[in-house]
Amino acid sequence: MKFSPLVQELIESFRCLPGVGAKTAQRMAFHLLERNRQGGAKLAETMAKAMEQVGHCQQCRNFTEQTLCDICESPRRQHAEQLCIVESPADVIAIEQTGEFQGRYFILMGHLSPIDGIGPEDLGLDLLEAQLQQGGIKEVILATNPTVEGEATAHFIAEMAKSFEVNLSRIAHGVPVGGELEYVDGNTLSHALSGRKSYQV
Amino acid sequence: MKFSPLVQELIESFRCLPGVGAKTAQRMAFHLLERNRQGGAKLAETMAKAMEQVGHCQQCRNFTEQTLCDICESPRRQHAEQLCIVESPADVIAIEQTGEFQGRYFILMGHLSPIDGIGPEDLGLDLLEAQLQQGGIKEVILATNPTVEGEATAHFIAEMAKSFEVNLSRIAHGVPVGGELEYVDGNTLSHALSGRKSYQV
């Protein structure tokens, strides 16, 4: 005994979403069918459109439905001399929200992970190399995540970028603002100590 | 600074799913766009189809894309004298899996909840009353959840059904099989004691 074929198919389709198992998929299907058909229809329409139309920006690889994303198209940024390399589009939003960075981005859409079969070509590093070759970039800021994979990816890109005339930098590791030293892990604390700056009064 | 309009719209649409907040919606959108466009397109198609075609069985109110669901259409069940009242389609599956019940079902699609504005008419109790009036049903099994709302709903239906010539029963409350007495709550244990049966050797 199962649900009707279409309901069963809907439940199984929901499982393609990350973190959605059998029970959650069932809950989602019932919720939409019982309480929010309009929302479901809207989601279906948007999803179909997005899967077809959203591609990658040809310059920075961010998600966009145009050829170039808004940041790459901005005249203020086109001749920027700084290139910030991040792992995901969400990182771009986070950095943009600080208002500190006026340069261009390059989004890897992941990190090197041989165990998952993700190599340099999946991160668009050939495109990055071509951009560095073109010139115009004076500083490459490695802003991958401070994780093992993120560090490995940063190292790989640094090795590649070294043959071009660019300054390389890595975002600072240290204690997060508002945190308590007591609860900061030893590794971070070592970084915070070795990266100390002279204190201006 | 936001994501591109279509990506932003996709993220916002995902929030109509139960238990999906801003971060999860973003993760779902990125996952589909980056790793599973085919699954996303399939989900969109199935969802659009289901939102349009899935309705309620005219007899038991279960989800189905036909007029009558498979159970109600089964010739073996059409003249069943037992009617089992449950809250959700998932409960039907659970009971069917025991193989213990050969009667018909009536699915409330919820429970009475005045605070959420869910009254008798939302649970299709008029349809249930019409079915009891038609006759043929000898026993109504109240299998709503053993929660406050479930009990209230069962009580309400019992009051309604009492004017027809049917036997009313409520599924047994007691200790779950495989559990340990030590961890069973007092209320359940009281039910288990007061509902004790003579032990056959």
GROMACS .gro file of C-alpha atoms in nm:
model
  402
    1MET     CA    1   0.000   0.000   0.000
    2LYS     CA    2   0.131   0.338  -0.107
    3PHE     CA    3  -0.006   0.686  -0.169
    4SER     CA    4  -0.163   0.756  -0.508
    5PRO     CA    5   0.099   0.750  -0.789
    6LEU     CA    6   0.123   1.128  -0.833
    7VAL     CA    7   0.144   1.196  -0.459
    8GLN     CA    8   0.410   0.925  -0.428
    9GLU     CA    9   0.604   1.079  -0.717
   10LEU     CA   10   0.582   1.423  -0.554
   11ILE     CA   11   0.715   1.287  -0.225
   12GLU     CA   12   1.003   1.112  -0.400
   13SER     CA   13   1.088   1.422  -0.605
   14PHE     CA   14   1.123   1.629  -0.288
   15ARG     CA   15   1.407   1.404  -0.181
   16CYS     CA   16   1.638   1.567  -0.434
   17LEU     CA   17   1.654   1.866  -0.196
   18PRO     CA   18   1.949   1.866   0.044
   19GLY     CA   19   1.869   1.747   0.397
   20VAL     CA   20   1.525   1.617   0.300
   21GLY     CA   21   1.454   1.255   0.394
   22ALA     CA   22   1.143   1.039   0.355
   23LYS     CA   23   0.947   1.193   0.644
   24THR     CA   24   1.030   1.556   0.562
   25ALA     CA   25   0.946   1.500   0.195
   26GLN     CA   26   0.607   1.360   0.297
   27ARG     CA   27   0.546   1.654   0.528
   28MET     CA   28   0.633   1.901   0.252
   29ALA     CA   29   0.405   1.731  -0.001
   30PHE     CA   30   0.110   1.716   0.242
   31HIS     CA   31   0.164   2.074   0.352
   32LEU     CA   32   0.156   2.209  -0.003
   33LEU     CA   33  -0.137   1.990  -0.110
   34GLU     CA   34  -0.342   2.066   0.197
   35ARG     CA   35  -0.254   2.421   0.288
   36ASN     CA   36  -0.065   2.605   0.019
   37ARG     CA   37  -0.139   2.500  -0.338
   38GLN     CA   38  -0.083   2.852  -0.460
   39GLY     CA   39   0.262   2.868  -0.302
   40GLY     CA   40   0.341   2.524  -0.445
   41ALA     CA   41   0.237   2.626  -0.794
   42LYS     CA   42   0.443   2.944  -0.764
   43LEU     CA   43   0.747   2.748  -0.641
   44ALA     CA   44   0.709   2.498  -0.927
   45GLU     CA   45   0.694   2.777  -1.184
   46THR     CA   46   0.991   2.968  -1.041
   47MET     CA   47   1.194   2.650  -1.007
   48ALA     CA   48   1.130   2.544  -1.367
   49LYS     CA   49   1.225   2.891  -1.489
   50ALA     CA   50   1.537   2.911  -1.272
   51MET     CA   51   1.664   2.564  -1.368
   52GLU     CA   52   1.641   2.666  -1.733
   53GLN     CA   53   1.751   3.028  -1.728
   54VAL     CA   54   2.000   3.075  -1.447
   55GLY     CA   55   2.355   3.030  -1.567
   56HIS     CA   56   2.697   3.147  -1.454
   57CYS     CA   57   2.839   3.495  -1.503
   58GLN     CA   58   3.107   3.462  -1.773
   59GLN     CA   59   3.352   3.663  -1.572
   60CYS     CA   60   3.307   3.575  -1.203
   61ARG     CA   61   3.101   3.251  -1.226
   62ASN     CA   62   2.827   3.381  -0.992
   63PHE     CA   63   2.471   3.267  -1.060
   64THR     CA   64   2.291   3.503  -1.295
   65GLU     CA   65   2.032   3.488  -1.571
   66GLN     CA   66   2.234   3.739  -1.775
   67THR     CA   67   2.573   3.704  -1.945
   68LEU     CA   68   2.744   3.913  -1.680
   69CYS     CA   69   2.628   3.956  -1.320
   70ASP     CA   70   2.543   4.296  -1.173
   71ILE     CA   71   2.880   4.331  -0.998
   72CYS     CA   72   3.085   4.247  -1.308
   73GLU     CA   73   2.873   4.482  -1.517
   74SER     CA   74   2.909   4.774  -1.276
   75PRO     CA   75   3.132   5.036  -1.448
   76ARG     CA   76   3.288   5.122  -1.110
   77ARG     CA   77   3.420   4.768  -1.074
   78GLN     CA   78   3.516   4.681  -1.429
   79HIS     CA   79   3.866   4.818  -1.393
   80ALA     CA   80   3.913   4.719  -1.031
   81GLU     CA   81   4.263   4.602  -0.946
   82GLN     CA   82   4.160   4.371  -0.665
   83LEU     CA   83   4.014   4.024  -0.721
   84CYS     CA   84   3.855   3.846  -0.427
   85ILE     CA   85   3.827   3.468  -0.457
   86VAL     CA   86   3.543   3.308  -0.261
   87GLU     CA   87   3.378   2.967  -0.246
   88SER     CA   88   3.010   3.053  -0.286
   89PRO     CA   89   2.766   3.327  -0.395
   90ALA     CA   90   2.660   3.363  -0.030
   91ASP     CA   91   3.017   3.468   0.054
   92VAL     CA   92   2.991   3.749  -0.201
   93ILE     CA   93   2.676   3.877  -0.030
   94ALA     CA   94   2.847   3.858   0.310
   95ILE     CA   95   3.151   4.056   0.189
   96GLU     CA   96   2.936   4.308   0.001
   97GLN     CA   97   2.739   4.371   0.319
   98THR     CA   98   3.056   4.488   0.496
   99GLY     CA   99   3.094   4.762   0.232
  100GLU     CA  100   3.473   4.726   0.268
  101PHE     CA  101   3.551   4.581  -0.073
  102GLN     CA  102   3.516   4.762  -0.404
  103GLY     CA  103   3.695   4.517  -0.631
  104ARG     CA  104   3.581   4.221  -0.838
  105TYR     CA  105   3.503   3.867  -0.732
  106PHE     CA  106   3.571   3.521  -0.859
  107ILE     CA  107   3.341   3.249  -0.728
  108LEU     CA  108   3.476   2.894  -0.721
  109MET     CA  109   3.134   2.734  -0.650
  110GLY     CA  110   3.294   2.489  -0.412
  111HIS     CA  111   3.642   2.388  -0.302
  112LEU     CA  112   3.900   2.130  -0.407
  113SER     CA  113   3.786   1.793  -0.280
  114PRO     CA  114   3.955   1.497  -0.449
  115ILE     CA  115   3.740   1.256  -0.245
  116ASP     CA  116   3.425   1.396  -0.413
  117GLY     CA  117   3.600   1.417  -0.751
  118ILE     CA  118   3.609   1.798  -0.748
  119GLY     CA  119   3.927   1.912  -0.919
  120PRO     CA  120   4.067   2.246  -1.045
  121GLU     CA  121   3.862   2.236  -1.368
  122ASP     CA  122   3.534   2.211  -1.169
  123LEU     CA  123   3.622   2.532  -0.986
  124GLY     CA  124   3.683   2.721  -1.313
  125LEU     CA  125   4.050   2.774  -1.235
  126ASP     CA  126   4.127   2.780  -1.610
  127LEU     CA  127   3.897   3.082  -1.640
  128LEU     CA  128   4.072   3.243  -1.342
  129GLU     CA  129   4.413   3.180  -1.500
  130ALA     CA  130   4.296   3.340  -1.825
  131GLN     CA  131   4.180   3.646  -1.632
  132LEU     CA  132   4.512   3.679  -1.451
  133GLN     CA  133   4.693   3.641  -1.784
  134GLN     CA  134   4.492   3.932  -1.930
  135GLY     CA  135   4.646   4.157  -1.665
  136GLY     CA  136   4.485   4.450  -1.486
  137ILE     CA  137   4.463   4.262  -1.154
  138LYS     CA  138   4.721   4.379  -0.898
  139GLU     CA  139   4.601   4.192  -0.589
  140VAL     CA  140   4.437   3.855  -0.546
  141ILE     CA  141   4.262   3.816  -0.209
  142LEU     CA  142   4.216   3.451  -0.114
  143ALA     CA  143   3.888   3.448   0.082
  144THR     CA  144   3.808   3.076   0.079
  145ASN     CA  145   3.672   2.933   0.403
  146PRO     CA  146   3.916   2.875   0.693
  147THR     CA  147   3.865   2.497   0.668
  148VAL     CA  148   4.106   2.225   0.559
  149GLU     CA  149   3.957   2.219   0.208
  150GLY     CA  150   3.940   2.597   0.191
  151GLU     CA  151   4.306   2.630   0.291
  152ALA     CA  152   4.408   2.364   0.039
  153THR     CA  153   4.216   2.545  -0.233
  154ALA     CA  154   4.375   2.879  -0.136
  155HIS     CA  155   4.720   2.715  -0.148
  156PHE     CA  156   4.652   2.565  -0.492
  157ILE     CA  157   4.538   2.900  -0.632
  158ALA     CA  158   4.837   3.077  -0.474
  159GLU     CA  159   5.073   2.833  -0.648
  160MET     CA  160   4.900   2.899  -0.977
  161ALA     CA  161   4.888   3.279  -0.937
  162LYS     CA  162   5.252   3.308  -0.835
  163SER     CA  163   5.368   3.302  -1.200
  164PHE     CA  164   5.173   3.621  -1.271
  165GLU     CA  165   5.270   3.962  -1.140
  166VAL     CA  166   5.012   3.991  -0.865
  167ASN     CA  167   5.020   4.037  -0.490
  168LEU     CA  168   4.861   3.751  -0.305
  169SER     CA  169   4.685   3.791   0.028
  170ARG     CA  170   4.479   3.569   0.255
  171ILE     CA  171   4.198   3.700   0.479
  172ALA     CA  172   4.313   3.723   0.842
  173HIS     CA  173   4.258   3.439   1.087
  174GLY     CA  174   4.202   3.541   1.448
  175VAL     CA  175   3.946   3.571   1.724
  176PRO     CA  176   3.601   3.674   1.600
  177VAL     CA  177   3.479   4.013   1.722
  178GLY     CA  178   3.245   3.979   2.020
  179GLY     CA  179   3.371   3.631   2.110
  180GLU     CA  180   3.531   3.524   2.437
  181LEU     CA  181   3.892   3.404   2.442
  182GLU     CA  182   3.798   3.120   2.676
  183TYR     CA  183   3.585   2.955   2.411
  184VAL     CA  184   3.810   3.012   2.109
  185ASP     CA  185   3.987   2.696   1.989
  186GLY     CA  186   4.364   2.665   2.025
  187ASN     CA  187   4.435   2.674   1.654
  188THR     CA  188   4.252   3.002   1.606
  189LEU     CA  189   4.420   3.146   1.913
  190SER     CA  190   4.766   3.054   1.776
  191HIS     CA  191   4.677   3.235   1.454
  192ALA     CA  192   4.553   3.535   1.653
  193LEU     CA  193   4.880   3.549   1.849
  194SER     CA  194   5.116   3.501   1.557
  195GLY     CA  195   4.918   3.752   1.350
  196ARG     CA  196   4.920   4.019   1.623
  197LYS     CA  197   4.946   4.383   1.520
  198SER     CA  198   5.113   4.673   1.696
  199TYR     CA  199   4.857   4.859   1.903
  200GLN     CA  200   4.820   5.229   1.826
  201VAL     CA  201   4.734   5.475   2.101
  202MET     CA  202   2.328   4.381  -0.270
  203LYS     CA  203   2.124   4.072  -0.341
  204PHE     CA  204   2.143   3.767  -0.564
  205SER     CA  205   2.020   3.804  -0.922
  206PRO     CA  206   1.640   3.857  -0.937
  207LEU     CA  207   1.552   3.504  -1.048
  208VAL     CA  208   1.782   3.340  -0.792
  209GLN     CA  209   1.638   3.566  -0.522
  210GLU     CA  210   1.285   3.475  -0.629
  211LEU     CA  211   1.373   3.104  -0.618
  212ILE     CA  212   1.513   3.137  -0.265
  213GLU     CA  213   1.203   3.322  -0.148
  214SER     CA  214   0.969   3.068  -0.310
  215PHE     CA  215   1.138   2.782  -0.121
  216ARG     CA  216   1.025   2.944   0.203
  217CYS     CA  217   0.668   2.828   0.144
  218LEU     CA  218   0.787   2.478   0.242
  219PRO     CA  219   0.734   2.387   0.608
  220GLY     CA  220   1.042   2.420   0.827
  221VAL     CA  221   1.241   2.605   0.561
  222GLY     CA  222   1.395   2.935   0.670
  223ALA     CA  223   1.617   3.183   0.487
  224LYS     CA  224   1.940   2.982   0.516
  225THR     CA  225   1.786   2.647   0.423
  226ALA     CA  226   1.605   2.803   0.127
  227GLN     CA  227   1.936   2.945   0.004
  228ARG     CA  228   2.107   2.609   0.048
  229MET     CA  229   1.831   2.432  -0.146
  230ALA     CA  230   1.843   2.684  -0.432
  231PHE     CA  231   2.224   2.664  -0.461
  232HIS     CA  232   2.221   2.286  -0.437
  233LEU     CA  233   1.974   2.248  -0.723
  234LEU     CA  234   2.138   2.515  -0.940
  235GLU     CA  235   2.488   2.384  -0.885
  236ARG     CA  236   2.448   2.010  -0.855
  237ASN     CA  237   2.110   1.884  -0.958
  238ARG     CA  238   1.935   2.084  -1.229
  239GLN     CA  239   1.775   1.769  -1.365
  240GLY     CA  240   1.628   1.681  -1.025
  241GLY     CA  241   1.510   2.039  -0.984
  242ALA     CA  242   1.339   2.041  -1.323
  243LYS     CA  243   1.176   1.707  -1.244
  244LEU     CA  244   1.057   1.834  -0.903
  245ALA     CA  245   0.916   2.151  -1.062
  246GLU     CA  246   0.726   1.948  -1.321
  247THR     CA  247   0.585   1.699  -1.070
  248MET     CA  248   0.493   1.975  -0.829
  249ALA     CA  249   0.307   2.176  -1.094
  250LYS     CA  250   0.121   1.861  -1.202
  251ALA     CA  251   0.036   1.755  -0.847
  252MET     CA  252  -0.086   2.100  -0.738
  253GLU     CA  253  -0.324   2.096  -1.032
  254GLN     CA  254  -0.438   1.736  -1.048
  255VAL     CA  255  -0.434   1.592  -0.696
  256GLY     CA  256  -0.769   1.628  -0.528
  257HIS     CA  257  -0.952   1.448  -0.250
  258CYS     CA  258  -1.123   1.109  -0.277
  259GLN     CA  259  -1.497   1.179  -0.275
  260GLN     CA  260  -1.557   0.906  -0.021
  261CYS     CA  261  -1.267   0.905   0.224
  262ARG     CA  262  -1.103   1.245   0.153
  263ASN     CA  263  -0.758   1.091   0.097
  264PHE     CA  264  -0.533   1.257  -0.161
  265THR     CA  265  -0.584   1.110  -0.506
  266GLU     CA  266  -0.581   1.224  -0.867
  267GLN     CA  267  -0.890   1.010  -0.936
  268THR     CA  268  -1.249   1.051  -0.817
  269LEU     CA  269  -1.212   0.763  -0.572
  270CYS     CA  270  -0.887   0.645  -0.414
  271ASP     CA  271  -0.757   0.289  -0.458
  272ILE     CA  272  -0.886   0.173  -0.121
  273CYS     CA  273  -1.238   0.310  -0.172
  274GLU     CA  274  -1.247   0.161  -0.521
  275SER     CA  275  -1.137  -0.184  -0.407
  276PRO     CA  276  -1.440  -0.420  -0.443
  277ARG     CA  277  -1.331  -0.604  -0.127
  278ARG     CA  278  -1.370  -0.287   0.078
  279GLN     CA  279  -1.675  -0.126  -0.079
  280HIS     CA  280  -1.918  -0.307   0.148
  281ALA     CA  281  -1.697  -0.308   0.455
  282GLU     CA  282  -1.884  -0.254   0.781
  283GLN     CA  283  -1.596  -0.092   0.965
  284LEU     CA  284  -1.495   0.271   0.918
  285CYS     CA  285  -1.165   0.386   1.061
  286ILE     CA  286  -1.129   0.761   1.119
  287VAL     CA  287  -0.774   0.898   1.103
  288GLU     CA  288  -0.614   1.241   1.091
  289SER     CA  289  -0.380   1.209   0.793
  290PRO     CA  290  -0.302   1.001   0.482
  291ALA     CA  291   0.020   0.887   0.653
  292ASP     CA  292  -0.193   0.724   0.925
  293VAL     CA  293  -0.373   0.520   0.657
  294ILE     CA  294  -0.039   0.390   0.530
  295ALA     CA  295   0.069   0.303   0.885
  296ILE     CA  296  -0.252   0.111   0.955
  297GLU     CA  297  -0.246  -0.061   0.615
  298GLN     CA  298   0.107  -0.180   0.685
  299THR     CA  299  -0.014  -0.374   0.991
  300GLY     CA  300  -0.246  -0.573   0.762
  301GLU     CA  301  -0.495  -0.590   1.053
  302PHE     CA  302  -0.770  -0.377   0.909
  303GLN     CA  303  -0.986  -0.460   0.608
  304GLY     CA  304  -1.248  -0.188   0.638
  305ARG     CA  305  -1.277   0.161   0.494
  306TYR     CA  306  -1.117   0.484   0.606
  307PHE     CA  307  -1.222   0.840   0.655
  308ILE     CA  308  -0.940   1.094   0.659
  309LEU     CA  309  -1.001   1.419   0.848
  310MET     CA  310  -0.688   1.593   0.708
  311GLY     CA  311  -0.624   1.752   1.044
  312HIS     CA  312  -0.793   1.781   1.381
  313LEU     CA  313  -1.028   2.026   1.547
  314SER     CA  314  -0.830   2.331   1.648
  315PRO     CA  315  -1.040   2.641   1.722
  316ILE     CA  316  -0.724   2.843   1.779
  317ASP     CA  317  -0.621   2.786   1.414
  318GLY     CA  318  -0.977   2.831   1.294
  319ILE     CA  319  -1.018   2.463   1.204
  320GLY     CA  320  -1.377   2.361   1.270
  321PRO     CA  321  -1.593   2.055   1.189
  322GLU     CA  322  -1.662   2.169   0.831
  323ASP     CA  323  -1.287   2.181   0.753
  324LEU     CA  324  -1.256   1.816   0.858
  325GLY     CA  325  -1.537   1.711   0.624
  326LEU     CA  326  -1.759   1.598   0.911
  327ASP     CA  327  -2.069   1.678   0.704
  328LEU     CA  328  -1.949   1.421   0.449
  329LEU     CA  329  -1.890   1.172   0.732
  330GLU     CA  330  -2.239   1.232   0.870
  331ALA     CA  331  -2.390   1.174   0.524
  332GLN     CA  332  -2.201   0.844   0.499
  333LEU     CA  333  -2.324   0.729   0.840
  334GLN     CA  334  -2.678   0.828   0.741
  335GLN     CA  335  -2.656   0.611   0.429
  336GLY     CA  336  -2.609   0.310   0.657
  337GLY     CA  337  -2.396   0.001   0.599
  338ILE     CA  338  -2.139   0.101   0.862
  339LYS     CA  339  -2.162  -0.105   1.181
  340GLU     CA  340  -1.850   0.011   1.362
  341VAL     CA  341  -1.669   0.343   1.369
  342ILE     CA  342  -1.310   0.316   1.494
  343LEU     CA  343  -1.177   0.647   1.623
  344ALA     CA  344  -0.807   0.637   1.537
  345THR     CA  345  -0.715   1.005   1.577
  346ASN     CA  346  -0.384   1.078   1.748
  347PRO     CA  347  -0.361   1.032   2.127
  348THR     CA  348  -0.305   1.407   2.173
  349VAL     CA  349  -0.531   1.669   2.332
  350GLU     CA  350  -0.660   1.780   1.990
  351GLY     CA  351  -0.694   1.421   1.868
  352GLU     CA  352  -0.895   1.324   2.176
  353ALA     CA  353  -1.117   1.631   2.141
  354THR     CA  354  -1.178   1.547   1.776
  355ALA     CA  355  -1.259   1.185   1.863
  356HIS     CA  356  -1.503   1.305   2.130
  357PHE     CA  357  -1.672   1.543   1.887
  358ILE     CA  358  -1.716   1.270   1.625
  359ALA     CA  359  -1.843   1.026   1.889
  360GLU     CA  360  -2.110   1.278   1.993
  361MET     CA  361  -2.213   1.317   1.632
  362ALA     CA  362  -2.212   0.943   1.552
  363LYS     CA  363  -2.411   0.848   1.861
  364SER     CA  364  -2.742   0.935   1.689
  365PHE     CA  365  -2.677   0.666   1.426
  366GLU     CA  366  -2.688   0.296   1.495
  367VAL     CA  367  -2.316   0.228   1.500
  368ASN     CA  368  -2.074   0.087   1.755
  369LEU     CA  369  -1.804   0.335   1.848
  370SER     CA  370  -1.455   0.234   1.948
  371ARG     CA  371  -1.130   0.413   2.024
  372ILE     CA  372  -0.787   0.261   1.958
  373ALA     CA  373  -0.622   0.135   2.278
  374HIS     CA  374  -0.389   0.353   2.480
  375GLY     CA  375  -0.111   0.172   2.665
  376VAL     CA  376   0.261   0.103   2.674
  377PRO     CA  377   0.420   0.075   2.327
  378VAL     CA  378   0.559  -0.269   2.241
  379GLY     CA  379   0.936  -0.283   2.297
  380GLY     CA  380   0.936   0.014   2.534
  381GLU     CA  381   1.056   0.016   2.895
  382LEU     CA  382   0.808   0.090   3.175
  383GLU     CA  383   1.063   0.313   3.345
  384TYR     CA  384   1.050   0.562   3.059
  385VAL     CA  385   0.676   0.558   2.990
  386ASP     CA  386   0.494   0.872   3.109
  387GLY     CA  387   0.248   0.849   3.398
  388ASN     CA  388  -0.058   0.926   3.189
  389THR     CA  389   0.013   0.643   2.947
  390LEU     CA  390   0.088   0.408   3.236
  391SER     CA  391  -0.248   0.493   3.401
  392HIS     CA  392  -0.421   0.409   3.072
  393ALA     CA  393  -0.221   0.085   3.046
  394LEU     CA  394  -0.326  -0.017   3.398
  395SER     CA  395  -0.693   0.077   3.372
  396GLY     CA  396  -0.713  -0.089   3.031
  397ARG     CA  397  -0.550  -0.416   3.149
  398LYS     CA  398  -0.672  -0.744   3.003
  399SER     CA  399  -0.698  -1.087   3.164
  400TYR     CA  400  -0.386  -1.285   3.084
  401GLN     CA  401  -0.443  -1.617   2.908
  402VAL     CA  402  -0.210  -1.913   2.977
   0.00000   0.00000   0.00000
